[in-house]
mmCIF file with all atom_site columns, C-alpha atoms in Angstrom:
data_model
loop_
_atom_site.group_PDB
_atom_site.id
_atom_site.type_symbol
_atom_site.label_atom_id
_atom_site.label_alt_id
_atom_site.label_comp_id
_atom_site.label_asym_id
_atom_site.label_entity_id
_atom_site.label_seq_id
_atom_site.pdbx_PDB_ins_code
_atom_site.Cartn_x
_atom_site.Cartn_y
_atom_site.Cartn_z
_atom_site.occupancy
_atom_site.B_iso_or_equiv
_atom_site.pdbx_formal_charge
_atom_site.auth_seq_id
_atom_site.auth_comp_id
_atom_site.auth_asym_id
_atom_site.auth_atom_id
_atom_site.pdbx_PDB_model_num
ATOM 1   C CA . MET Y 1 1   ? 0.000   0.000  0.000  1.00 77.00 ? 1   MET Y CA 1
ATOM 2   C CA . THR Y 1 2   ? 2.839   2.394  0.833  1.00 79.00 ? 2   THR Y CA 1
ATOM 3   C CA . GLU Y 1 3   ? 4.335   1.956  -2.619 1.00 88.00 ? 3   GLU Y CA 1
ATOM 4   C CA . ARG Y 1 4   ? 0.949   2.545  -4.271 1.00 85.00 ? 4   ARG Y CA 1
ATOM 5   C CA . VAL Y 1 5   ? 0.444   5.752  -2.297 1.00 79.00 ? 5   VAL Y CA 1
ATOM 6   C CA . GLN Y 1 6   ? 3.945   6.986  -3.133 1.00 85.00 ? 6   GLN Y CA 1
ATOM 7   C CA . ARG Y 1 7   ? 3.296   6.322  -6.839 1.00 89.00 ? 7   ARG Y CA 1
ATOM 8   C CA . GLY Y 1 8   ? -0.029  8.143  -6.613 1.00 86.00 ? 8   GLY Y CA 1
ATOM 9   C CA . ASP Y 1 9   ? -1.757  4.918  -7.646 1.00 88.00 ? 9   ASP Y CA 1
ATOM 10  C CA . CYS Y 1 10  ? -4.552  4.735  -5.050 1.00 83.00 ? 10  CYS Y CA 1
ATOM 11  C CA . ASP Y 1 11  ? -8.037  6.148  -4.652 1.00 82.00 ? 11  ASP Y CA 1
ATOM 12  C CA . MET Y 1 12  ? -10.444 6.845  -1.801 1.00 76.00 ? 12  MET Y CA 1
ATOM 13  C CA . SER Y 1 13  ? -11.741 3.252  -1.759 1.00 80.00 ? 13  SER Y CA 1
ATOM 14  C CA . ASP Y 1 14  ? -8.239  2.164  -0.688 1.00 77.00 ? 14  ASP Y CA 1
ATOM 15  C CA . LEU Y 1 15  ? -8.532  4.363  2.400  1.00 71.00 ? 15  LEU Y CA 1
ATOM 16  C CA . ARG Y 1 16  ? -11.800 2.930  3.712  1.00 75.00 ? 16  ARG Y CA 1
ATOM 17  C CA . GLY Y 1 17  ? -12.289 0.221  6.337  1.00 78.00 ? 17  GLY Y CA 1
ATOM 18  C CA . GLY Y 1 18  ? -9.636  1.330  8.821  1.00 81.00 ? 18  GLY Y CA 1
ATOM 19  C CA . THR Y 1 19  ? -10.019 1.548  12.583 1.00 88.00 ? 19  THR Y CA 1
ATOM 20  C CA . VAL Y 1 20  ? -7.798  4.563  13.235 1.00 91.00 ? 20  VAL Y CA 1
ATOM 21  C CA . THR Y 1 21  ? -7.089  7.646  11.122 1.00 92.00 ? 21  THR Y CA 1
ATOM 22  C CA . VAL Y 1 22  ? -4.086  9.944  11.330 1.00 93.00 ? 22  VAL Y CA 1
ATOM 23  C CA . THR Y 1 23  ? -4.727  13.498 10.202 1.00 94.00 ? 23  THR Y CA 1
ATOM 24  C CA . ASN Y 1 24  ? -2.086  16.208 9.927  1.00 95.00 ? 24  ASN Y CA 1
ATOM 25  C CA . LEU Y 1 25  ? -3.064  19.863 10.030 1.00 96.00 ? 25  LEU Y CA 1
ATOM 26  C CA . GLY Y 1 26  ? 0.406   20.830 11.196 1.00 94.00 ? 26  GLY Y CA 1
ATOM 27  C CA . VAL Y 1 27  ? 1.464   21.220 7.575  1.00 93.00 ? 27  VAL Y CA 1
ATOM 28  C CA . LEU Y 1 28  ? -1.131  24.007 7.371  1.00 95.00 ? 28  LEU Y CA 1
ATOM 29  C CA . GLY Y 1 29  ? 0.301   25.809 10.408 1.00 95.00 ? 29  GLY Y CA 1
ATOM 30  C CA . VAL Y 1 30  ? -2.204  24.472 12.949 1.00 96.00 ? 30  VAL Y CA 1
ATOM 31  C CA . ASP Y 1 31  ? -0.753  23.949 16.430 1.00 94.00 ? 31  ASP Y CA 1
ATOM 32  C CA . SER Y 1 32  ? -3.546  21.852 17.929 1.00 94.00 ? 32  SER Y CA 1
ATOM 33  C CA . PHE Y 1 33  ? -7.093  20.825 17.009 1.00 95.00 ? 33  PHE Y CA 1
ATOM 34  C CA . THR Y 1 34  ? -9.880  18.446 17.950 1.00 96.00 ? 34  THR Y CA 1
ATOM 35  C CA . PRO Y 1 35  ? -10.104 15.739 15.286 1.00 96.00 ? 35  PRO Y CA 1
ATOM 36  C CA . VAL Y 1 36  ? -13.548 14.192 14.715 1.00 95.00 ? 36  VAL Y CA 1
ATOM 37  C CA . ILE Y 1 37  ? -13.912 10.403 14.495 1.00 93.00 ? 37  ILE Y CA 1
ATOM 38  C CA . ASN Y 1 38  ? -15.096 9.021  11.159 1.00 86.00 ? 38  ASN Y CA 1
ATOM 39  C CA . PRO Y 1 39  ? -17.514 6.152  11.982 1.00 85.00 ? 39  PRO Y CA 1
ATOM 40  C CA . PRO Y 1 40  ? -17.101 3.190  12.069 1.00 87.00 ? 40  PRO Y CA 1
ATOM 41  C CA . GLU Y 1 41  ? -13.507 3.982  13.098 1.00 92.00 ? 41  GLU Y CA 1
ATOM 42  C CA . VAL Y 1 42  ? -12.684 4.031  16.809 1.00 94.00 ? 42  VAL Y CA 1
ATOM 43  C CA . ALA Y 1 43  ? -10.065 6.792  16.944 1.00 95.00 ? 43  ALA Y CA 1
ATOM 44  C CA . ILE Y 1 44  ? -8.398  9.625  15.085 1.00 96.00 ? 44  ILE Y CA 1
ATOM 45  C CA . LEU Y 1 45  ? -4.969  11.050 15.864 1.00 97.00 ? 45  LEU Y CA 1
ATOM 46  C CA . GLY Y 1 46  ? -4.433  14.720 15.044 1.00 97.00 ? 46  GLY Y CA 1
ATOM 47  C CA . VAL Y 1 47  ? -0.875  15.883 14.382 1.00 96.00 ? 47  VAL Y CA 1
ATOM 48  C CA . GLY Y 1 48  ? -0.096  19.576 14.862 1.00 96.00 ? 48  GLY Y CA 1
ATOM 49  C CA . ARG Y 1 49  ? 2.884   21.537 13.619 1.00 95.00 ? 49  ARG Y CA 1
ATOM 50  C CA . ILE Y 1 50  ? 6.373   21.358 15.052 1.00 94.00 ? 50  ILE Y CA 1
ATOM 51  C CA . ARG Y 1 51  ? 7.381   24.572 16.848 1.00 94.00 ? 51  ARG Y CA 1
ATOM 52  C CA . GLU Y 1 52  ? 10.418  25.782 18.742 1.00 95.00 ? 52  GLU Y CA 1
ATOM 53  C CA . ARG Y 1 53  ? 9.416   26.448 22.337 1.00 93.00 ? 53  ARG Y CA 1
ATOM 54  C CA . ALA Y 1 54  ? 11.314  27.687 25.383 1.00 94.00 ? 54  ALA Y CA 1
ATOM 55  C CA . ARG Y 1 55  ? 11.739  25.116 28.142 1.00 92.00 ? 55  ARG Y CA 1
ATOM 56  C CA . PRO Y 1 56  ? 13.390  25.347 31.560 1.00 93.00 ? 56  PRO Y CA 1
ATOM 57  C CA . ALA Y 1 57  ? 16.894  23.894 31.663 1.00 92.00 ? 57  ALA Y CA 1
ATOM 58  C CA . GLU Y 1 58  ? 19.568  23.474 34.334 1.00 91.00 ? 58  GLU Y CA 1
ATOM 59  C CA . ASP Y 1 59  ? 21.417  26.587 33.173 1.00 91.00 ? 59  ASP Y CA 1
ATOM 60  C CA . GLY Y 1 60  ? 18.369  28.730 32.336 1.00 94.00 ? 60  GLY Y CA 1
ATOM 61  C CA . VAL Y 1 61  ? 16.248  28.233 29.249 1.00 95.00 ? 61  VAL Y CA 1
ATOM 62  C CA . GLU Y 1 62  ? 16.643  26.031 26.206 1.00 95.00 ? 62  GLU Y CA 1
ATOM 63  C CA . PHE Y 1 63  ? 14.669  25.907 22.989 1.00 94.00 ? 63  PHE Y CA 1
ATOM 64  C CA . ARG Y 1 64  ? 13.308  22.543 21.884 1.00 91.00 ? 64  ARG Y CA 1
ATOM 65  C CA . ARG Y 1 65  ? 11.120  21.444 19.032 1.00 91.00 ? 65  ARG Y CA 1
ATOM 66  C CA . GLN Y 1 66  ? 7.697   20.277 20.176 1.00 91.00 ? 66  GLN Y CA 1
ATOM 67  C CA . LEU Y 1 67  ? 4.894   18.502 18.362 1.00 91.00 ? 67  LEU Y CA 1
ATOM 68  C CA . THR Y 1 68  ? 1.268   18.427 19.499 1.00 93.00 ? 68  THR Y CA 1
ATOM 69  C CA . LEU Y 1 69  ? -0.693  15.173 19.230 1.00 95.00 ? 69  LEU Y CA 1
ATOM 70  C CA . ASP Y 1 70  ? -4.472  15.183 19.828 1.00 95.00 ? 70  ASP Y CA 1
ATOM 71  C CA . LEU Y 1 71  ? -6.394  11.910 20.119 1.00 96.00 ? 71  LEU Y CA 1
ATOM 72  C CA . SER Y 1 72  ? -10.163 11.544 19.844 1.00 96.00 ? 72  SER Y CA 1
ATOM 73  C CA . PHE Y 1 73  ? -11.574 8.091  20.500 1.00 95.00 ? 73  PHE Y CA 1
ATOM 74  C CA . ASP Y 1 74  ? -14.881 6.320  20.988 1.00 95.00 ? 74  ASP Y CA 1
ATOM 75  C CA . HIS Y 1 75  ? -15.283 5.584  24.715 1.00 94.00 ? 75  HIS Y CA 1
ATOM 76  C CA . ARG Y 1 76  ? -17.738 2.814  23.843 1.00 93.00 ? 76  ARG Y CA 1
ATOM 77  C CA . VAL Y 1 77  ? -14.849 0.885  22.277 1.00 91.00 ? 77  VAL Y CA 1
ATOM 78  C CA . VAL Y 1 78  ? -11.649 2.201  23.867 1.00 91.00 ? 78  VAL Y CA 1
ATOM 79  C CA . ASP Y 1 79  ? -11.074 2.864  27.560 1.00 93.00 ? 79  ASP Y CA 1
ATOM 80  C CA . GLY Y 1 80  ? -9.574  6.268  28.336 1.00 94.00 ? 80  GLY Y CA 1
ATOM 81  C CA . ALA Y 1 81  ? -6.659  4.703  30.212 1.00 96.00 ? 81  ALA Y CA 1
ATOM 82  C CA . ASP Y 1 82  ? -5.762  2.595  27.154 1.00 95.00 ? 82  ASP Y CA 1
ATOM 83  C CA . ALA Y 1 83  ? -5.907  5.681  24.944 1.00 94.00 ? 83  ALA Y CA 1
ATOM 84  C CA . ALA Y 1 84  ? -3.639  7.545  27.380 1.00 95.00 ? 84  ALA Y CA 1
ATOM 85  C CA . ARG Y 1 85  ? -1.145  4.655  27.368 1.00 96.00 ? 85  ARG Y CA 1
ATOM 86  C CA . PHE Y 1 86  ? -1.172  4.718  23.549 1.00 95.00 ? 86  PHE Y CA 1
ATOM 87  C CA . LEU Y 1 87  ? -0.329  8.445  23.555 1.00 94.00 ? 87  LEU Y CA 1
ATOM 88  C CA . GLU Y 1 88  ? 2.366   7.860  26.186 1.00 95.00 ? 88  GLU Y CA 1
ATOM 89  C CA . SER Y 1 89  ? 3.978   5.130  24.048 1.00 95.00 ? 89  SER Y CA 1
ATOM 90  C CA . LEU Y 1 90  ? 3.692   7.204  20.888 1.00 95.00 ? 90  LEU Y CA 1
ATOM 91  C CA . ALA Y 1 91  ? 5.297   10.215 22.589 1.00 93.00 ? 91  ALA Y CA 1
ATOM 92  C CA . GLU Y 1 92  ? 8.164   8.036  23.830 1.00 93.00 ? 92  GLU Y CA 1
ATOM 93  C CA . TYR Y 1 93  ? 8.773   6.695  20.311 1.00 91.00 ? 93  TYR Y CA 1
ATOM 94  C CA . VAL Y 1 94  ? 8.665   10.182 18.786 1.00 90.00 ? 94  VAL Y CA 1
ATOM 95  C CA . GLU Y 1 95  ? 10.984  11.637 21.448 1.00 89.00 ? 95  GLU Y CA 1
ATOM 96  C CA . ASN Y 1 96  ? 13.480  8.802  20.946 1.00 90.00 ? 96  ASN Y CA 1
ATOM 97  C CA . ALA Y 1 97  ? 12.961  8.072  17.248 1.00 86.00 ? 97  ALA Y CA 1
ATOM 98  C CA . THR Y 1 98  ? 16.672  8.017  16.434 1.00 84.00 ? 98  THR Y CA 1
ATOM 99  C CA . GLN Y 1 99  ? 17.377  5.436  19.127 1.00 85.00 ? 99  GLN Y CA 1
ATOM 100 C CA . HIS Y 1 100 ? 14.407  3.254  18.133 1.00 77.00 ? 100 HIS Y CA 1
ATOM 101 C CA . ALA Y 1 101 ? 15.507  3.330  14.493 1.00 81.00 ? 101 ALA Y CA 1
ATOM 102 C CA . ALA Y 1 102 ? 19.028  2.296  15.521 1.00 82.00 ? 102 ALA Y CA 1
ATOM 103 C CA . ASP Y 1 103 ? 17.540  -0.576 17.506 1.00 85.00 ? 103 ASP Y CA 1
ATOM 104 C CA . GLY Y 1 104 ? 15.556  -1.727 14.469 1.00 81.00 ? 104 GLY Y CA 1
ATOM 105 C CA . GLU Y 1 105 ? 12.146  -0.975 16.039 1.00 75.00 ? 105 GLU Y CA 1
#
């Protein structure tokens, strides 16, 4: 499927039947938003833009790139604690992407 998408050889019917959608408004300059679930899917992950933000550091202030992730999910299907653990795991993978790639994950 990835190769078909990269070639531009797919249509909307190829994108139906999923359980989770990822939507990215960050490319349009949006920091954060509330994504709306597309039934019958159970969740949608919204990706905001990457911004440089000041953070406290040992020697004052440092600037770090930050990315906002917003998750909407159907509480009838997914427990809130499970959704929170998913976001926690995703954040850990994003924060340590270089290390995970080196480990072959």
